[in-house]
Tab-separated table of C-alpha atoms and ligand atoms in Angstrom:
chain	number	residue	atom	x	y	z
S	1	UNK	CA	0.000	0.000	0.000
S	2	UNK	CA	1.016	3.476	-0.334
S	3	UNK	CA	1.606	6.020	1.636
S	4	UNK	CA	2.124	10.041	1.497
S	5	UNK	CA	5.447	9.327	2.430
S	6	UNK	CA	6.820	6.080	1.438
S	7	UNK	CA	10.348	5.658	-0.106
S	8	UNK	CA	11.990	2.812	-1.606
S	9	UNK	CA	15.397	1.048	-2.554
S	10	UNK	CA	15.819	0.509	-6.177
S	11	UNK	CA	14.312	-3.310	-6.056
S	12	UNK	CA	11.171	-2.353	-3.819
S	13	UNK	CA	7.924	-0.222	-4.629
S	14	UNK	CA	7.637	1.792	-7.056
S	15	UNK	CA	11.469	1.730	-7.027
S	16	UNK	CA	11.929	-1.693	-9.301
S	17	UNK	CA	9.174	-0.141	-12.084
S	18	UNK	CA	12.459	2.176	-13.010
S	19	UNK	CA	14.222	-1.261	-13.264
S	20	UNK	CA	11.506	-2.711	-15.381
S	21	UNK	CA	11.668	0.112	-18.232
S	22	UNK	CA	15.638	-0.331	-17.666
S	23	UNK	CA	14.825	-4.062	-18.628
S	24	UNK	CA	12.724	-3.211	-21.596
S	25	UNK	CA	15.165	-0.399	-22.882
S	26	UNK	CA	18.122	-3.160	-22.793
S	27	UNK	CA	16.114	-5.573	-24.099
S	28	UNK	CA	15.457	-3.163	-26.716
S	29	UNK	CA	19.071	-2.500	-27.613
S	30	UNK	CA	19.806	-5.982	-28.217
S	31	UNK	CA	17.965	-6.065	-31.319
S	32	UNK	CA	19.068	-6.133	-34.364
S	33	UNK	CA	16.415	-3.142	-35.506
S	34	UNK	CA	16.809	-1.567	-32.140
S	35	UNK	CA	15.254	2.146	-32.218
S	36	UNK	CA	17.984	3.522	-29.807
S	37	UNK	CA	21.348	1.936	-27.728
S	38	UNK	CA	21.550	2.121	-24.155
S	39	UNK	CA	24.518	0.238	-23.379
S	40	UNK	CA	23.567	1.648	-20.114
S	41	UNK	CA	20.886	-0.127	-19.186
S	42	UNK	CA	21.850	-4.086	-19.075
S	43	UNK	CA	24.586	-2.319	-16.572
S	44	UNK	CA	21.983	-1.166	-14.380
S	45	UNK	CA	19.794	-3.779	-14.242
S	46	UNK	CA	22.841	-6.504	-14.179
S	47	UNK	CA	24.151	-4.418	-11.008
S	48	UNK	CA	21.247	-6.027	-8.904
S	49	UNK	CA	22.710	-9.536	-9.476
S	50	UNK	CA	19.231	-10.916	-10.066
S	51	UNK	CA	18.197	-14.306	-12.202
S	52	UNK	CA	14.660	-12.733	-12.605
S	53	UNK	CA	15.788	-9.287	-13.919
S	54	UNK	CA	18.258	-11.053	-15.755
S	55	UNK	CA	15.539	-12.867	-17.386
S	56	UNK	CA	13.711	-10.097	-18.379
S	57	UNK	CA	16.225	-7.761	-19.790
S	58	UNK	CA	16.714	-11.362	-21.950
S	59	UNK	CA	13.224	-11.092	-23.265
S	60	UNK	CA	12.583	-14.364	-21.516
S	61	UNK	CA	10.781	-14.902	-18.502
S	62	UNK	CA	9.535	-18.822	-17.990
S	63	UNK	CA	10.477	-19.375	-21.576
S	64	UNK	CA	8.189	-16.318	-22.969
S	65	UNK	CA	10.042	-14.200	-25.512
S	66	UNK	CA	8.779	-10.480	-25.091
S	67	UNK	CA	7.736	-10.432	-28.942
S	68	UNK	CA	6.715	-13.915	-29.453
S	69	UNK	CA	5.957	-15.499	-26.769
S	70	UNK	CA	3.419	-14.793	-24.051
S	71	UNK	CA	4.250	-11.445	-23.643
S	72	UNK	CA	3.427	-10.668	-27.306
S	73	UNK	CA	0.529	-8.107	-27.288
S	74	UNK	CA	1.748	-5.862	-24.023
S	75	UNK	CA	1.398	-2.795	-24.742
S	76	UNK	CA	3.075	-1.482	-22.339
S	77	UNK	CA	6.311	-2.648	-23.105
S	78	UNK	CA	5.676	-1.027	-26.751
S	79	UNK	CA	4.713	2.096	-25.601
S	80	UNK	CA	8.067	1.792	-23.333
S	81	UNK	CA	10.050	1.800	-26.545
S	82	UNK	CA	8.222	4.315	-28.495
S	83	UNK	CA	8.614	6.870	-25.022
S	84	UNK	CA	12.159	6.169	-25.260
S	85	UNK	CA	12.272	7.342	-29.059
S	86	UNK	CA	10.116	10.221	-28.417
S	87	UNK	CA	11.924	11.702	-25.321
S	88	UNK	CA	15.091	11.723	-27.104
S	89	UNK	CA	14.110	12.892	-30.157
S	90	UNK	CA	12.433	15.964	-27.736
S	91	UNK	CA	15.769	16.739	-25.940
S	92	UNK	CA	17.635	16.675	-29.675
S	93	UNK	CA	15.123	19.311	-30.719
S	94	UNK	CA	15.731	20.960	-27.372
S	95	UNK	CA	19.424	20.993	-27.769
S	96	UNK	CA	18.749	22.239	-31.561
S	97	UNK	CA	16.799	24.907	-30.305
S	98	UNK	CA	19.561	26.385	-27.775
S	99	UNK	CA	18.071	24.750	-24.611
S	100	UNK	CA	21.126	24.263	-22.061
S	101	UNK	CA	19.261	23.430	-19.150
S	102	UNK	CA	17.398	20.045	-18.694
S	103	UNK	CA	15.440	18.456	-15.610
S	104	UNK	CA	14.662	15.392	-15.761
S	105	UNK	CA	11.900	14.075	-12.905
S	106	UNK	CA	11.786	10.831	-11.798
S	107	UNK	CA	15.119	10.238	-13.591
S	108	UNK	CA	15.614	6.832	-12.526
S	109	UNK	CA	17.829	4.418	-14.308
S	110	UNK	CA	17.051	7.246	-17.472
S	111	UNK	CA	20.814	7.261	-19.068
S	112	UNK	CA	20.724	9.843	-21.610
S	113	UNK	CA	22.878	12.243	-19.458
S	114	UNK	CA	25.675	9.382	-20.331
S	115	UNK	CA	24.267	8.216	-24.003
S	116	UNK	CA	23.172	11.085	-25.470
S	117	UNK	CA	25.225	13.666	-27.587
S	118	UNK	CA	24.446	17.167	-25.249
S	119	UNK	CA	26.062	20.232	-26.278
S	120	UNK	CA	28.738	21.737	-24.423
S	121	UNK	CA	27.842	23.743	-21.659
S	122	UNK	CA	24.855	21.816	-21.036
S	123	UNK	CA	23.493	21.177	-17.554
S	124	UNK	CA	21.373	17.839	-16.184
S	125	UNK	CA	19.329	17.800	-13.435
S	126	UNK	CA	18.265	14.481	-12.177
S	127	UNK	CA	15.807	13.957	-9.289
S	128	UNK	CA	14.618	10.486	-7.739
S	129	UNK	CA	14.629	9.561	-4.155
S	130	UNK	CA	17.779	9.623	-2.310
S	131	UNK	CA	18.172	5.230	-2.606
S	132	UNK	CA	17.463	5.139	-6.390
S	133	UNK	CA	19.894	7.958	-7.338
S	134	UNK	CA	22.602	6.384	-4.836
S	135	UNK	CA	21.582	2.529	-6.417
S	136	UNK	CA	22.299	4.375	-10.275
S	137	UNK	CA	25.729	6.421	-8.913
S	138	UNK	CA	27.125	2.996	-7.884
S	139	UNK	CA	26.579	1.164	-11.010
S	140	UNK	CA	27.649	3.846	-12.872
S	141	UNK	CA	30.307	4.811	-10.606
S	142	UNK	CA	32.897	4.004	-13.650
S	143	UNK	CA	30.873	5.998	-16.368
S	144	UNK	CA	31.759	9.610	-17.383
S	145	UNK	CA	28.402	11.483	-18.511
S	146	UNK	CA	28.241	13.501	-21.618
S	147	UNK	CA	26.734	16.768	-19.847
S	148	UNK	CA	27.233	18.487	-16.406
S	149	UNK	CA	25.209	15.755	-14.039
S	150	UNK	CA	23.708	17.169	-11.202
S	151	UNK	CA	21.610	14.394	-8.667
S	152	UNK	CA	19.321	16.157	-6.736
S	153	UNK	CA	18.202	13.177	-4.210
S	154	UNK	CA	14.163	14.317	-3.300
S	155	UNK	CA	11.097	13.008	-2.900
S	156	UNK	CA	8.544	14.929	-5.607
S	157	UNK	CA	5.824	15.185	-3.062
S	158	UNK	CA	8.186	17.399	-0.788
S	159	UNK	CA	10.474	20.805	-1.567
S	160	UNK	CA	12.006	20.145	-4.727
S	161	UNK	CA	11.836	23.562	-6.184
S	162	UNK	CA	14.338	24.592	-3.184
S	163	UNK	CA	16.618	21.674	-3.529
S	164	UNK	CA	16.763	22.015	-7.686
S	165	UNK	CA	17.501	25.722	-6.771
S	166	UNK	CA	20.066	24.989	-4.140
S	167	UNK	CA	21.985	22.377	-7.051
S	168	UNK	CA	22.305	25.296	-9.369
S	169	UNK	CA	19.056	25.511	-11.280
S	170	UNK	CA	18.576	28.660	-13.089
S	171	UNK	CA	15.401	29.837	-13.184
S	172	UNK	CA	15.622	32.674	-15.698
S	173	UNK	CA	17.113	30.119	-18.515
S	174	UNK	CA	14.406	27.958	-20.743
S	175	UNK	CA	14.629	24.265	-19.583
S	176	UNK	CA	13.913	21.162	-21.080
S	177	UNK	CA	12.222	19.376	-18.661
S	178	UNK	CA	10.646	15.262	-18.526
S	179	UNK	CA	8.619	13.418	-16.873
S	180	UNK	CA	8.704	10.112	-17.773
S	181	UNK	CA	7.068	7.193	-16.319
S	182	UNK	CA	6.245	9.348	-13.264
S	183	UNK	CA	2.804	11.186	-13.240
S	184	UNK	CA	0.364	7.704	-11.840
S	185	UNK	CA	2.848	7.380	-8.783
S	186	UNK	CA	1.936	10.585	-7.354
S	187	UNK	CA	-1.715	11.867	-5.943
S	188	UNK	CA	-3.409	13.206	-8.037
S	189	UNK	CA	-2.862	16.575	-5.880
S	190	UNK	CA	0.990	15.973	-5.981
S	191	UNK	CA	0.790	15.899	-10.147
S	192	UNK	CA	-0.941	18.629	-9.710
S	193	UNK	CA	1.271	20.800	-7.554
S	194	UNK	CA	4.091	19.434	-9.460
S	195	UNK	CA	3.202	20.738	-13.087
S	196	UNK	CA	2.346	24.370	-11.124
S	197	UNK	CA	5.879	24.401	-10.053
S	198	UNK	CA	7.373	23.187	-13.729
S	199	UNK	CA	5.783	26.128	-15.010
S	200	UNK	CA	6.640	28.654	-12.357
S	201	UNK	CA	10.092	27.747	-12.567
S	202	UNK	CA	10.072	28.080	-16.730
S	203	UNK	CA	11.713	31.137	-18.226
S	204	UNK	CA	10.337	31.987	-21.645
S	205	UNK	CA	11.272	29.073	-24.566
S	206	UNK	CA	11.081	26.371	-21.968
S	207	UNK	CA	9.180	23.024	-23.250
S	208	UNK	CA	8.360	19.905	-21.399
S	209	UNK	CA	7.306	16.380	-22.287
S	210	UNK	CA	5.713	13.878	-20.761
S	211	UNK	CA	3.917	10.596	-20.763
S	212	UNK	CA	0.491	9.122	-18.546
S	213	UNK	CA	-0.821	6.121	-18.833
S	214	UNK	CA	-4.837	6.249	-18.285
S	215	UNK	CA	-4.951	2.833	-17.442
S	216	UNK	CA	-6.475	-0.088	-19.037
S	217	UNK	CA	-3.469	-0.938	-21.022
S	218	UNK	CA	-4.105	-4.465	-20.851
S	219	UNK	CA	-6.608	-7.156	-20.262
S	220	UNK	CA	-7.394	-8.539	-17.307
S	221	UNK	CA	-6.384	-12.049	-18.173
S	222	UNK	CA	-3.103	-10.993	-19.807
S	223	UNK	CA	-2.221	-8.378	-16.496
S	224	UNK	CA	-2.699	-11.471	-14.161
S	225	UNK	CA	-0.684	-14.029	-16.404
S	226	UNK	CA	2.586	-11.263	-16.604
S	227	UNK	CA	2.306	-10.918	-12.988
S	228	UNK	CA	2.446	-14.836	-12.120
S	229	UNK	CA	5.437	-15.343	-14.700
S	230	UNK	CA	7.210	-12.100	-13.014
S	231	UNK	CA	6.436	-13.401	-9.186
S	232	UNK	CA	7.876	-16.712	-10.446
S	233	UNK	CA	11.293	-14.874	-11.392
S	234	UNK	CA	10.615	-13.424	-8.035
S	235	UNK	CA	9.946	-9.709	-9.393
S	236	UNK	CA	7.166	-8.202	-7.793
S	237	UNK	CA	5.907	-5.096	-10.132
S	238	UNK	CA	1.918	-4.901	-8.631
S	239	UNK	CA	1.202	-1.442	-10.643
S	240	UNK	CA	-2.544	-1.781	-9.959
S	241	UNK	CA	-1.611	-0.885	-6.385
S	242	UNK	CA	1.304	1.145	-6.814
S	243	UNK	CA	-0.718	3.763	-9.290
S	244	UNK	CA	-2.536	6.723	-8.318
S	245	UNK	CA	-5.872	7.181	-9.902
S	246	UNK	CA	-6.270	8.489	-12.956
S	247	UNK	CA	-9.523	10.461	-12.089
S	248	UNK	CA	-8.135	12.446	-9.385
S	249	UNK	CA	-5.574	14.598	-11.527
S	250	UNK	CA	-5.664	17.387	-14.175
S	251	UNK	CA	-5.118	16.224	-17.930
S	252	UNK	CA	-1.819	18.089	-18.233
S	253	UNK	CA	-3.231	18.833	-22.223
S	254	UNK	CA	-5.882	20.161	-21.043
S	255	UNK	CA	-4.057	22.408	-18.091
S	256	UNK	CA	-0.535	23.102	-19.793
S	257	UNK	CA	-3.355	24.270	-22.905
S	258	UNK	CA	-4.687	26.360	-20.357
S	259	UNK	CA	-1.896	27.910	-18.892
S	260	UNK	CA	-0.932	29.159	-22.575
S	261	UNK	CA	1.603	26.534	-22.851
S	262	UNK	CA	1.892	25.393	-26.950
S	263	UNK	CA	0.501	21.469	-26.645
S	264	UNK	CA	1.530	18.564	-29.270
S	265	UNK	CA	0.505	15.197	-28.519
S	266	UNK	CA	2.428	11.909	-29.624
S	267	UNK	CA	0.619	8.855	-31.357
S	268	UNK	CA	3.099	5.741	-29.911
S	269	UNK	CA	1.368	3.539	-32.584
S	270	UNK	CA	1.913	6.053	-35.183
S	271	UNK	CA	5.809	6.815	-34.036
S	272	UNK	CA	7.053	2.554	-33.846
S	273	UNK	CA	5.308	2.505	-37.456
S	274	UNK	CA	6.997	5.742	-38.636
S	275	UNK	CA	10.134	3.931	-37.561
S	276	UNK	CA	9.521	0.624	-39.600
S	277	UNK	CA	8.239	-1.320	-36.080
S	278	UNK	CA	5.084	-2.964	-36.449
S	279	UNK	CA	2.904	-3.017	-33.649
S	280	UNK	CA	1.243	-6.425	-32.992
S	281	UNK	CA	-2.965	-5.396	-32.696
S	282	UNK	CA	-3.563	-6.746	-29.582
S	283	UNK	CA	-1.013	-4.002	-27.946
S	284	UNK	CA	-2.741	-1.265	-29.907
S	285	UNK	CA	-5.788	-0.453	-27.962
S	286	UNK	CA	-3.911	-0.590	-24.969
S	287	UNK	CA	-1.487	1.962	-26.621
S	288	UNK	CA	-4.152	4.589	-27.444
S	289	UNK	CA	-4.817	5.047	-23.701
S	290	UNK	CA	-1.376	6.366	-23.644
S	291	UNK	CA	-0.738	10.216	-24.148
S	292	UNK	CA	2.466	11.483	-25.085
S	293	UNK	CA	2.825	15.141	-24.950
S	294	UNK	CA	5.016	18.214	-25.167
S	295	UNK	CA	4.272	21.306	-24.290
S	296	UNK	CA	6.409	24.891	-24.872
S	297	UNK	CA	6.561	28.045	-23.416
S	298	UNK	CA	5.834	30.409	-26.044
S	299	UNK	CA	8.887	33.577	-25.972
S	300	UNK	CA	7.389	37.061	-25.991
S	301	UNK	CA	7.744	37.166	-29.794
S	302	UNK	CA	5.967	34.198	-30.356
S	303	UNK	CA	1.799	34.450	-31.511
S	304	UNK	CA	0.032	32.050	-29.035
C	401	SAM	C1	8.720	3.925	-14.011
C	401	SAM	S1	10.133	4.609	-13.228
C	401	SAM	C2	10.624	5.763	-14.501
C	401	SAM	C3	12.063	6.161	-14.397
C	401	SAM	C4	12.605	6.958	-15.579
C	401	SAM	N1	11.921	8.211	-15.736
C	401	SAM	C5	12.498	6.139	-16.830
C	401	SAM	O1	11.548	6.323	-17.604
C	401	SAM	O2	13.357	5.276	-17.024
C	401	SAM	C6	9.405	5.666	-11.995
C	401	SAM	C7	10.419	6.505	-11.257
C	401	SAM	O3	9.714	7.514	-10.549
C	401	SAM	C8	10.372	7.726	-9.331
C	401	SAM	N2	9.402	8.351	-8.438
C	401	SAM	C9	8.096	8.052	-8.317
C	401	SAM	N3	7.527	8.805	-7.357
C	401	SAM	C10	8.510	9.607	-6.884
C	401	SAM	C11	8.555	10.589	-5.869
C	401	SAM	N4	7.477	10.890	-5.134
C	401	SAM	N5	9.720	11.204	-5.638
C	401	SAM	C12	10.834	10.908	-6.346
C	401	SAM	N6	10.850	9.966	-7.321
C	401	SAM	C13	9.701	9.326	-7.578
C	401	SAM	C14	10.789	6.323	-8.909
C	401	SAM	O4	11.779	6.321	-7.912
C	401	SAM	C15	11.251	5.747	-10.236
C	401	SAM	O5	12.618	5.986	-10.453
């Protein structure tokens, strides 16, 4: 059950979903038509020494391949890959534009402060909880990253305006900022909160993307099969009670529209097809629950 404020270790809670997408973007990069390389991210997930996690950065849990096996049809796991494309095309763009400063929330086991190309002078703010960002320093403890890394180790229900400020966060520069994988683990108040601060702290130029799952992604039958193959491996993901719900929050379209923010959304079917993936049918209705969205502060100059 959660709690207003629980915290976790990088195997526990909502701690080992950041390990699952870390699974799925490794398994990802071992293919032969991969859509992005994160050599990163078999690292991560090997550095908690686990047959089970093992198995599922493999693709193959019980003998289920990811594509072909059992697992064929989760949508979930597509929409993991097509995030992954969109996010990083987002920060290229960002880059292109001039964008220096980035904040990434709810970084997790995210690697693109080590795998992506940044331009020089650029700035990355990562915030997780304190055992998650310490869990991601030790793995990576040999790795140089490609930007200026900063951690910022805070809960996103508490202060994290101060402590981004107190790391070196500058305020009156646009920022890039994500959040990926993160808006169902808060309250629906936190979310909330959270976007009001994103866009108090955004200078002029500043964009944001993110991702939230409305639930429903999968059927019923298919949920409780992945969960008693995972369980088996001894992974225990239970989203269904680690999830906020849906209802209780704004649709940040609707409030970043609303706040005079620019909004484009993201089709993940569309996206995986653009990029030569087909997208087995079963995970596409699952997939349209899905928004994918950036939003940009317009500059003065800009018409709204
Ligand atoms: C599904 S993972 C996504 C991680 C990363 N953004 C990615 O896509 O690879 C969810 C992440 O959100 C973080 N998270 C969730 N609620 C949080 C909170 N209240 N404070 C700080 N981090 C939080 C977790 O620790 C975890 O790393």
């Amino acid at each position: 059950m959660r709690t207003d404020d629980d915290s976790w270790d990088i195997t526990e809670s909502v701690g080992a979903t950041a390990l699952g997408v870390a699974a799925i973007r490794a398994y990802e990069s071992k293919r032969e038509d991969a859509l992005f390389h994160d050599p990163y991210a078999a690292k991560l997930v090997g550095a908690v020494a686990s047959p089970g996690w093992d198995a599922l950065m493999a693709g193959s849990l019980s003998g289920q391949n990811v594509d072909d096996g059992d697992l064929r049809g989760w949508s979930m796991g597509s929409v993991l890959i097509a995030r992954t494309v969109y996010f990083d095309e987002y920060f290229a763009a960002a880059a292109r534009a001039g964008i220096r400063q980035i904040v990434i929330l709810a970084a997790g086991l995210d690697a693109r402060a080590y795998r992506l190309e940044w331009p020089s002078g650029t700035r990355i703010f990562e915030l997780d909880q304190p055992k998650v960002l310490a869990f991601k320093a030790r793995a990576l403890a040999e790795d140089e990253p490609a930007a200026d890394r900063r951690e910022v180790a805070i809960d996103l229900r508490q202060d994290w305006p101060k402590a981004l400020l107190d790391k070196g966060f500058e305020p009156g520069e646009p920022t890039a900022w994500l959040a990926e994988g993160l808006l169902r683990y808060l309250p629906g108040h936190a979310q909330n909160q959270l976007l009001e601060k994103v866009v108090e702290l955004s200078a002029p130029g500043s964009r944001l993307a993110l991702n939230l799952g409305r639930g429903g992604d999968m059927a019923d039958e298919f949920r409780e099969r992945r969960k008693k193959v995972m369980a088996e491996a001894g992974i225990t993901i239970d989203l269904e009670n680690l999830f906020y719900p849906w209802e209780d929050r704004h649709d940040p379209r609707d409030w970043f529209a609303m706040h005079r923010w620019l909004v484009t959304e993201g089709d993940p079917v569309a996206l995986l097809e653009d990029h030569g993936r087909s997208v087995p049918e079963a995970a596409k209705a699952g997939m349209a629950h899905h928004i994918l969205m950036t939003a940009t502060k317009p500059r003065g100059d800009e018409t709204q």
